[in-house]
Short mmCIF file of N, CA and C in Angstrom, two decimals:
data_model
loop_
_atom_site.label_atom_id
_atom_site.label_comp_id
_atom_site.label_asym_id
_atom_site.label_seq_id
_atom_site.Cartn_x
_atom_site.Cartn_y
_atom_site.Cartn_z
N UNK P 1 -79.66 -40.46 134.36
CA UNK P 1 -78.51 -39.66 133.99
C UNK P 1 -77.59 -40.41 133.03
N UNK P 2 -77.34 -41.82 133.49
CA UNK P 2 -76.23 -42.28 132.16
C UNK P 2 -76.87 -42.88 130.86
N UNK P 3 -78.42 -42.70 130.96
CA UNK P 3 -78.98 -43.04 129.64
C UNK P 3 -79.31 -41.53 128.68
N UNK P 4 -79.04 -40.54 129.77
CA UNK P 4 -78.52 -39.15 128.43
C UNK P 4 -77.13 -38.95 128.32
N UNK P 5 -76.07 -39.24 129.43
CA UNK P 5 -74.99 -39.54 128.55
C UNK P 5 -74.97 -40.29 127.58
N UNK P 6 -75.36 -41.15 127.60
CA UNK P 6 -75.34 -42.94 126.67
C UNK P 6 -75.80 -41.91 125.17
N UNK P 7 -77.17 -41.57 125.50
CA UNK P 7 -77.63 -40.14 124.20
C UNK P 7 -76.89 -39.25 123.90
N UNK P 8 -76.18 -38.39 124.65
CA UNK P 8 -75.38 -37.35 124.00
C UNK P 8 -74.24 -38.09 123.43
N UNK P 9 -73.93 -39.13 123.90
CA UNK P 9 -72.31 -39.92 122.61
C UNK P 9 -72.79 -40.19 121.67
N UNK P 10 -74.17 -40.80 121.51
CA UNK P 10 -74.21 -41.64 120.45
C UNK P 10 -74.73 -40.37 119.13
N UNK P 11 -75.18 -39.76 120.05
CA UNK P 11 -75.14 -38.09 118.73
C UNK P 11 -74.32 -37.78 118.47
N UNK P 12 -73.09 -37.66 119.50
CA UNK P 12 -71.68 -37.08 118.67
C UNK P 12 -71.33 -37.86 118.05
N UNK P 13 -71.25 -39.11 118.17
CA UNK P 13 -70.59 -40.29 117.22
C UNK P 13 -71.38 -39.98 115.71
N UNK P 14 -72.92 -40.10 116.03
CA UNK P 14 -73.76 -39.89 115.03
C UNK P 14 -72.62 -38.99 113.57
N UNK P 15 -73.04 -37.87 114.54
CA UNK P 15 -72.39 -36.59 113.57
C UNK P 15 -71.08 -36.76 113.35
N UNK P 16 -70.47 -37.69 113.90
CA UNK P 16 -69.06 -37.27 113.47
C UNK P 16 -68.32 -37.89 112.61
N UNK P 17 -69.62 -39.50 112.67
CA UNK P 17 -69.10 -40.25 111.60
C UNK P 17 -69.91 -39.69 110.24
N UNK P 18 -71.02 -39.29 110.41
CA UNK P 18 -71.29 -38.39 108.96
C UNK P 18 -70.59 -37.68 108.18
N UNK P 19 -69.51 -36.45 109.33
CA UNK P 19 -68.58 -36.00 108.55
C UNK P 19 -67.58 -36.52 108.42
N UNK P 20 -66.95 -37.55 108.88
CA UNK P 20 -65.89 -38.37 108.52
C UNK P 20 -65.77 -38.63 106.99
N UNK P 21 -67.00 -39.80 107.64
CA UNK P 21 -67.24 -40.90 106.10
C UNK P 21 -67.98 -40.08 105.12
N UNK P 22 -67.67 -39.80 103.94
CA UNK P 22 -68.37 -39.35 102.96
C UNK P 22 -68.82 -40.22 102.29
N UNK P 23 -69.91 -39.79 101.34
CA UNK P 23 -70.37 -40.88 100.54
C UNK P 23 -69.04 -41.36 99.11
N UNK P 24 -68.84 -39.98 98.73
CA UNK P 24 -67.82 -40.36 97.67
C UNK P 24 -68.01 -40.52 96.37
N UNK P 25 -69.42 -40.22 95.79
CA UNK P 25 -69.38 -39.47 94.38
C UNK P 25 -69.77 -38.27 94.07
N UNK P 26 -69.81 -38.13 93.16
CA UNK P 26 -70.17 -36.68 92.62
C UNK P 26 -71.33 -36.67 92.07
N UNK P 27 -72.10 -37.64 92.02
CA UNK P 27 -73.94 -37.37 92.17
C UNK P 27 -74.50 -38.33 93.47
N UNK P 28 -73.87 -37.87 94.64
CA UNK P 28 -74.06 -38.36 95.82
C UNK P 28 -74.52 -37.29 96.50
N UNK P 29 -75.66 -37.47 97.37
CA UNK P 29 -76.17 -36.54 98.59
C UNK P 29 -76.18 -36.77 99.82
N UNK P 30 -76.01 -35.40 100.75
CA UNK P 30 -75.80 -36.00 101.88
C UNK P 30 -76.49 -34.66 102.68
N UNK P 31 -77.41 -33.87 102.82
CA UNK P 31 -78.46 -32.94 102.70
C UNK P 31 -79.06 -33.27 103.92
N UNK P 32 -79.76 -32.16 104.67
CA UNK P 32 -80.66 -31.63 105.55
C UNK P 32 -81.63 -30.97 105.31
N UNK P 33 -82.83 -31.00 105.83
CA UNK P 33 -83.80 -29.84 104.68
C UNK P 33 -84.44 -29.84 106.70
N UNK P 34 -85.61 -28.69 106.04
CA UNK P 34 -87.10 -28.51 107.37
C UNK P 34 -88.25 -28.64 106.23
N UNK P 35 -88.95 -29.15 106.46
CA UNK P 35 -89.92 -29.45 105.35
C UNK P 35 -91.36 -28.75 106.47
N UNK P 36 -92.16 -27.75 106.10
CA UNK P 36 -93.36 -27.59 106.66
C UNK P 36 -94.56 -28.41 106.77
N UNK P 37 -94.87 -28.35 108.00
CA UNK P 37 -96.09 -29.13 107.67
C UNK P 37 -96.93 -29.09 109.08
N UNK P 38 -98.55 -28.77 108.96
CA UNK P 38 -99.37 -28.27 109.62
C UNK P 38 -98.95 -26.91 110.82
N UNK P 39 -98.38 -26.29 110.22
CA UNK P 39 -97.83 -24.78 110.65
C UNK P 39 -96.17 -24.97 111.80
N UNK P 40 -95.53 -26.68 111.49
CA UNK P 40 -94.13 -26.57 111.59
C UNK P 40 -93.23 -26.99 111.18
N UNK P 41 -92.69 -27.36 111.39
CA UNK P 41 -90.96 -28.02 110.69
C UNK P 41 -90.68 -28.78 110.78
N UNK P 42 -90.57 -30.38 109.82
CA UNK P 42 -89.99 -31.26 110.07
C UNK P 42 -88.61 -31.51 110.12
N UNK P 43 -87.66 -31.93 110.63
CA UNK P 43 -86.12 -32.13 109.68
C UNK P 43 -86.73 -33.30 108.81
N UNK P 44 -85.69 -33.16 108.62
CA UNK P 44 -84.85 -34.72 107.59
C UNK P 44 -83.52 -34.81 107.03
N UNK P 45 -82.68 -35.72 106.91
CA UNK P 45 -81.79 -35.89 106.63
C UNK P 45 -81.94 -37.09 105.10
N UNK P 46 -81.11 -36.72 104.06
CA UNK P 46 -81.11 -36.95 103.30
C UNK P 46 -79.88 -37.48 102.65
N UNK P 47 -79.54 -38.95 102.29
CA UNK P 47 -78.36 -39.43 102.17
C UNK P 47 -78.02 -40.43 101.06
N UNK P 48 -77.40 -40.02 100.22
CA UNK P 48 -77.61 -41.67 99.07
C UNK P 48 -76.16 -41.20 98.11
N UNK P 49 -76.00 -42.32 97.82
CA UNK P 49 -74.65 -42.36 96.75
C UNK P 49 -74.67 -41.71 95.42
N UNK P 50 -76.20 -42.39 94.99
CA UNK P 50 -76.38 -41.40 93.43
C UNK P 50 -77.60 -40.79 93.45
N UNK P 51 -77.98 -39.46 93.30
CA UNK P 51 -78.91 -38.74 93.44
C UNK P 51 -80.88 -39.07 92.48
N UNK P 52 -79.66 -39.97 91.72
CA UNK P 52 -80.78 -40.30 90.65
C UNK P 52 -81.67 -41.69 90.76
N UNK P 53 -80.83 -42.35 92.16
CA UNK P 53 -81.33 -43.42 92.49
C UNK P 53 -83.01 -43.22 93.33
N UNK P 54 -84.04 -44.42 93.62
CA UNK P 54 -85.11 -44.49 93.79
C UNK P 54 -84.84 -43.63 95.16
N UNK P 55 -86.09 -43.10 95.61
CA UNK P 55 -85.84 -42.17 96.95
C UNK P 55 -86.99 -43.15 98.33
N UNK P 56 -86.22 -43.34 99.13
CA UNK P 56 -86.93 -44.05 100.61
C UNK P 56 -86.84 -43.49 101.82
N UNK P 57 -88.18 -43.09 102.00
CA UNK P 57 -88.23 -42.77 103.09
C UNK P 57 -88.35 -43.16 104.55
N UNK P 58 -87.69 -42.90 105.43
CA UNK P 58 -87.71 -44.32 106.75
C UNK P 58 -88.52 -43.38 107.78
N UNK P 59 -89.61 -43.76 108.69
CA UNK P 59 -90.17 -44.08 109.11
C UNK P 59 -89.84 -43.94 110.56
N UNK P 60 -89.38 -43.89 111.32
CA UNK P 60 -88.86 -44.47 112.75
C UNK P 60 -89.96 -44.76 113.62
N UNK P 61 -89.97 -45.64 115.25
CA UNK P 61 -91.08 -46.11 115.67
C UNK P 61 -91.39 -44.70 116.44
N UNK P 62 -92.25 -44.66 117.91
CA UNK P 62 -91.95 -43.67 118.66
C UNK P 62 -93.94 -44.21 119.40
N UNK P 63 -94.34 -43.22 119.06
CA UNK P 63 -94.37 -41.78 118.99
C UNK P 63 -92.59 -41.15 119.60
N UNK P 64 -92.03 -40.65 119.17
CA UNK P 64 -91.47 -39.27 120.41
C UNK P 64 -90.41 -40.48 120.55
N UNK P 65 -89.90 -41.33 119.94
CA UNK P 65 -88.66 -41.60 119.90
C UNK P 65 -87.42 -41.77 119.75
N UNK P 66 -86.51 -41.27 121.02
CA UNK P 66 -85.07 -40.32 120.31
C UNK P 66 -84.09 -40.68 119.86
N UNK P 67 -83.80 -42.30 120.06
CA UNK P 67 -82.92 -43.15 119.30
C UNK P 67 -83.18 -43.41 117.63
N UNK P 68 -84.76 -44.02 118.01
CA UNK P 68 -85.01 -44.48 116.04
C UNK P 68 -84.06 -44.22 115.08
N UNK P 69 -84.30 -43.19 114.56
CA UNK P 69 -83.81 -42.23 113.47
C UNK P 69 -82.84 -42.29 113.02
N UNK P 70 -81.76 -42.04 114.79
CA UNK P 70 -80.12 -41.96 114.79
C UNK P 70 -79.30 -43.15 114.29
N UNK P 71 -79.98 -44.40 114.95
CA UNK P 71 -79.94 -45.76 115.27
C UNK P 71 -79.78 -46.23 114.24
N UNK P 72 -80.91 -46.07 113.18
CA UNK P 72 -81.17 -46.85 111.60
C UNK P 72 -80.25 -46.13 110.80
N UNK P 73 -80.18 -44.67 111.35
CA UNK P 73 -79.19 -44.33 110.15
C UNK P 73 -77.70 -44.53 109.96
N UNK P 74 -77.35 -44.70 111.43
CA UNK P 74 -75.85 -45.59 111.71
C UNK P 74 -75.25 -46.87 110.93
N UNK P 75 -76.54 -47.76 111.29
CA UNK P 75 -76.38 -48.80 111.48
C UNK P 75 -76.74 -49.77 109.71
N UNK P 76 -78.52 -49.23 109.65
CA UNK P 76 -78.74 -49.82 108.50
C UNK P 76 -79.05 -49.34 107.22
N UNK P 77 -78.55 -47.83 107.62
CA UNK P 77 -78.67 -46.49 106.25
C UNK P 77 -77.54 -46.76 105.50
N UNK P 78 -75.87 -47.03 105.36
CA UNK P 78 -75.10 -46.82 104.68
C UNK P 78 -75.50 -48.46 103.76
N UNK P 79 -76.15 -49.27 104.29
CA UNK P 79 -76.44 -50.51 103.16
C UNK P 79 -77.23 -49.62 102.04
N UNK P 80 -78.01 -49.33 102.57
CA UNK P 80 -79.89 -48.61 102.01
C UNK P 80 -78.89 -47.70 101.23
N UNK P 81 -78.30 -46.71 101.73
CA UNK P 81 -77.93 -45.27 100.93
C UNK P 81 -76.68 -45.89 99.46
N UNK P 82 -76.43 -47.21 99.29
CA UNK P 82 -75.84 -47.65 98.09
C UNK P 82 -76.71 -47.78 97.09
N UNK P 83 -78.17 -48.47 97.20
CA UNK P 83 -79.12 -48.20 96.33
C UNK P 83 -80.39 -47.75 96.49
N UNK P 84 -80.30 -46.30 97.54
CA UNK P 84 -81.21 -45.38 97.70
C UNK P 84 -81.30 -44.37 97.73
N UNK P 85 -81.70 -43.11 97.74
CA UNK P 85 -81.58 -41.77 98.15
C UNK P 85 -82.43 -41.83 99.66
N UNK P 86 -81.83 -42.02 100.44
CA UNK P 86 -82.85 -42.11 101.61
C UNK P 86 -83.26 -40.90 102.70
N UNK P 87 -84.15 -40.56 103.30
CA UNK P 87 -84.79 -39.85 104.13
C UNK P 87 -84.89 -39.95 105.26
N UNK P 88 -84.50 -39.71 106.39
CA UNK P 88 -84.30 -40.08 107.89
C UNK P 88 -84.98 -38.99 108.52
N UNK P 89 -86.90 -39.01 108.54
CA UNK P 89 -87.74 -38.15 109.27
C UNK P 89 -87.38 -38.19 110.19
N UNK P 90 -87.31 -37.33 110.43
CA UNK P 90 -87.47 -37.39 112.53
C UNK P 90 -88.76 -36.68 112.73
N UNK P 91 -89.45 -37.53 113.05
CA UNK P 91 -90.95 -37.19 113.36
C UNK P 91 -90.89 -35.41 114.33
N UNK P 92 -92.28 -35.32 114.21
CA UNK P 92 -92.77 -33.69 114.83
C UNK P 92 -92.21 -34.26 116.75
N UNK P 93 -91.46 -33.08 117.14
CA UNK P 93 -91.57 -33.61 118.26
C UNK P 93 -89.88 -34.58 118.86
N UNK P 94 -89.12 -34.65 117.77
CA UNK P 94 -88.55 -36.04 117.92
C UNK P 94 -86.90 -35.06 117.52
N UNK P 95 -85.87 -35.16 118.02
CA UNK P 95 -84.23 -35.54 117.84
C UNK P 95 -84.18 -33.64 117.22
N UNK P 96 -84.30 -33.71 115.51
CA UNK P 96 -83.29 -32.34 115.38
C UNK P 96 -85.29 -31.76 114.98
N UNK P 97 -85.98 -31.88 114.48
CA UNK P 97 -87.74 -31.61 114.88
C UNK P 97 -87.98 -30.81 116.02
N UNK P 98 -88.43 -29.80 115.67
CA UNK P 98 -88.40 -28.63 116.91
C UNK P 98 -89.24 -29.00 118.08
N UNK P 99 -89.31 -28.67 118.71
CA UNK P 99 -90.73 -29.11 119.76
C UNK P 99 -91.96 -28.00 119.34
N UNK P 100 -93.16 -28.95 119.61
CA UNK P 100 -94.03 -28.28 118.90
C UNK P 100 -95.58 -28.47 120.12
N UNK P 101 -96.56 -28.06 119.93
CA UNK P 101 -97.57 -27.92 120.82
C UNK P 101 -97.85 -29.08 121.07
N UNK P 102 -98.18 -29.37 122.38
CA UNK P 102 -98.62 -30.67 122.27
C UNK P 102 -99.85 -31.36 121.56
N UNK P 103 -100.81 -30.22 121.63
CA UNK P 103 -102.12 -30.57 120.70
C UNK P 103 -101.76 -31.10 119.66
N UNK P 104 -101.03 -30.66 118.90
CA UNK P 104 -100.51 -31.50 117.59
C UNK P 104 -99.93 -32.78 117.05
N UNK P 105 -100.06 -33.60 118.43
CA UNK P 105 -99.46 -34.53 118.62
C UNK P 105 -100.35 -35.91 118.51
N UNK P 106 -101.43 -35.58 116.85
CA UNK P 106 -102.23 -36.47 116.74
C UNK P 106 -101.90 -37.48 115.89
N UNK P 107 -102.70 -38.65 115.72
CA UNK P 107 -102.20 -39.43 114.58
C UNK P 107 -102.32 -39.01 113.43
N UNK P 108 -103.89 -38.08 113.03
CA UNK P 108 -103.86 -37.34 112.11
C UNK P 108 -103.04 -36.18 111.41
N UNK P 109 -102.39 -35.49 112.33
CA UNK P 109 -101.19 -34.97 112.14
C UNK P 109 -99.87 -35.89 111.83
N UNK P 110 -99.57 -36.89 112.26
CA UNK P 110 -98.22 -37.17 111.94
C UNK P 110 -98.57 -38.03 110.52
N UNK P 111 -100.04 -38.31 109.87
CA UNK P 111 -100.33 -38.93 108.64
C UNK P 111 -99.98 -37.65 107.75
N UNK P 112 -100.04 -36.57 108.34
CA UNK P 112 -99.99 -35.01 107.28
C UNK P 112 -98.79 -35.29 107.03
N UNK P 113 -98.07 -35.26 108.40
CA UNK P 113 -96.85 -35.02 107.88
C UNK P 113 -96.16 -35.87 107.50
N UNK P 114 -96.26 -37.12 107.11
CA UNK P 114 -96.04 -38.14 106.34
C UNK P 114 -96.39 -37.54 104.56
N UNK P 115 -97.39 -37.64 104.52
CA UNK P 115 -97.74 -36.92 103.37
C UNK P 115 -96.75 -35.72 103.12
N UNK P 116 -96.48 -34.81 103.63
CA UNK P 116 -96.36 -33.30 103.33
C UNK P 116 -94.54 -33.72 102.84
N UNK P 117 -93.78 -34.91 103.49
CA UNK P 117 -92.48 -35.20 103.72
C UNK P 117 -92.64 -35.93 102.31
N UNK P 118 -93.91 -37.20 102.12
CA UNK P 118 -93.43 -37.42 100.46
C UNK P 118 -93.49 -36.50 99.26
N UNK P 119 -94.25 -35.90 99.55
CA UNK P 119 -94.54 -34.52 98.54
C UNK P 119 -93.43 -33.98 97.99
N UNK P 120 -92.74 -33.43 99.31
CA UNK P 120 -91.64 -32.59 99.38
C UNK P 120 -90.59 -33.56 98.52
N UNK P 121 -90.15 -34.69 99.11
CA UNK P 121 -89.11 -35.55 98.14
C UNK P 121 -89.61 -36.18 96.64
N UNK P 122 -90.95 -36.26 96.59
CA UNK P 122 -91.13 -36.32 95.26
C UNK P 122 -90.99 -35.14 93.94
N UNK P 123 -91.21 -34.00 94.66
CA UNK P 123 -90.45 -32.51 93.79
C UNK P 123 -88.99 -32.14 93.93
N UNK P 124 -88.73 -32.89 95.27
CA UNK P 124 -86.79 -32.36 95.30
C UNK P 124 -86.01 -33.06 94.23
N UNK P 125 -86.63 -34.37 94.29
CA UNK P 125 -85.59 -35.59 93.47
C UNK P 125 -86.66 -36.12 92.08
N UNK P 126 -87.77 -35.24 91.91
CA UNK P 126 -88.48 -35.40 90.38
C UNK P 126 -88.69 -36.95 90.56
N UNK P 127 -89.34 -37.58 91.46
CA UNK P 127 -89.70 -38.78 91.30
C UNK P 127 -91.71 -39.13 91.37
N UNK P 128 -92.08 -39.76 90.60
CA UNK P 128 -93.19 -40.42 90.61
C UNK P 128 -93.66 -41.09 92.17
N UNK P 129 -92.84 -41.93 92.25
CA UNK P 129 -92.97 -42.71 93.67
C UNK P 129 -92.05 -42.64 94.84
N UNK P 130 -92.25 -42.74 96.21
CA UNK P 130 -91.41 -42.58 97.24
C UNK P 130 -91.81 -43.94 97.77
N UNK P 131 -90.86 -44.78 98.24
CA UNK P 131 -90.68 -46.41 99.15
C UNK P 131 -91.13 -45.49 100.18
N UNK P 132 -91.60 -46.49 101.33
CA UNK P 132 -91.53 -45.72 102.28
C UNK P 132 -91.09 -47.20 103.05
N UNK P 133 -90.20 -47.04 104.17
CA UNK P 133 -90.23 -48.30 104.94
C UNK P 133 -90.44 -47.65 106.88
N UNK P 134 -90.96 -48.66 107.19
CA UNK P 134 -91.23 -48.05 108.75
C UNK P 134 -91.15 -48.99 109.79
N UNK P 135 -90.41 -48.79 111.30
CA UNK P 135 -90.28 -49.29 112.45
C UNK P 135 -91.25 -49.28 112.91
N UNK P 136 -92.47 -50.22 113.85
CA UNK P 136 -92.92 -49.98 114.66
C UNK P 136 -93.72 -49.07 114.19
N UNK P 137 -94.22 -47.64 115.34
CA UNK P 137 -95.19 -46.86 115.00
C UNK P 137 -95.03 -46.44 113.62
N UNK P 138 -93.55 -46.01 112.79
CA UNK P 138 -93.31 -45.43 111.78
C UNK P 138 -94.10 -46.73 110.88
N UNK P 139 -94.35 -47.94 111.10
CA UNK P 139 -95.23 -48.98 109.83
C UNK P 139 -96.16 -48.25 109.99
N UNK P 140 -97.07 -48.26 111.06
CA UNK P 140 -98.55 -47.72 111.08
C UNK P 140 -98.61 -46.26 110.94
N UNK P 141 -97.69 -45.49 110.81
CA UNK P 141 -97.66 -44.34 109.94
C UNK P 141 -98.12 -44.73 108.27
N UNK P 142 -97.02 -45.62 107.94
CA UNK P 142 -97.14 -45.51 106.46
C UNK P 142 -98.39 -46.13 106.21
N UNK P 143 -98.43 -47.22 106.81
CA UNK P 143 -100.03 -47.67 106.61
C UNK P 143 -100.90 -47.12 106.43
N UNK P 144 -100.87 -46.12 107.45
CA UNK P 144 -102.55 -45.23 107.54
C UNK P 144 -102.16 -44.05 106.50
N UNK P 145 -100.89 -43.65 106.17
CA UNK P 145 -101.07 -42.54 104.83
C UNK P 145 -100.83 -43.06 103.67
N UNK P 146 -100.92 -44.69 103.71
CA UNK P 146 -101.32 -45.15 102.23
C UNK P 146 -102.41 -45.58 101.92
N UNK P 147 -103.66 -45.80 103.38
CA UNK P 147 -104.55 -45.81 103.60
C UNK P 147 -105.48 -44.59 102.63
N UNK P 148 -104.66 -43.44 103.19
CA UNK P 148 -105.39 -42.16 102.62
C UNK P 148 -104.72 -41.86 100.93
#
């Protein structure tokens, strides 16, 4: 019980310092999208100072873990989002990511949707290449879909 209180603050804090703190220019983003992929919805959150800067995508560990995401983006996203456009997946399954069948809950699936998430930010922000950096399971994500 006090490790989902401990979770429900650190989401409100989450959100509240998002809308607090702004980034503060005028080719700065600070964006939510659902990106499809193998018949559902990923989130992502999308955050960077200048829109035109390189785009990175983070990774979090898990499988199915509900801190990651929140955690990095608190803590070590506002360094990253000065010279990044960055991406805060929340894996299938995971935080604002709908719940989804469990069958789908393969490695081969979360390599799709690795894929399907750079795709998507390489046509939003017209870039050639996406960084990708990853925690834990989120490394051996990127691994195995740079593998492919």
């Amino acid at each position: 019980m006090k490790m989902r209180i401990l979770f429900m603050a650190l989401c409100i804090a989450l959100v509240f310092s998002n809308n607090v703190f702004s980034i503060g220019t005028s080719d700065a983003i600070d964006d939510e999208f659902f990106v499809k992929s193998g018949g559902e919805e990923l989130y992502i959150k999308v955050r960077g100072q200048n829109s035109d800067n390189p785009v990175l995508l983070f990774l979090h560990g898990g499988p199915g873990e509900l801190t990651g995401p929140l955690y990095f983006q608190a803590y070590a996203g506002p360094e990253l989002e000065k010279h990044f456009v960055v991406g805060y997946l929340h894996q299938r399954n995971t935080c604002k990511s709908p719940s989804v069948p469990v069958e789908t809950l393969t490695i081969e699936q979360f390599v799709k949707d690795v894929h399907n998430v750079v795709e998507f930010l390489r046509e939003k922000f017209q870039k050639d290449k996406i960084f990708l950096l990853g925690h834990s399971f989120g490394g051996i994500l990127g691994y195995m879909y740079l593998l492919e």
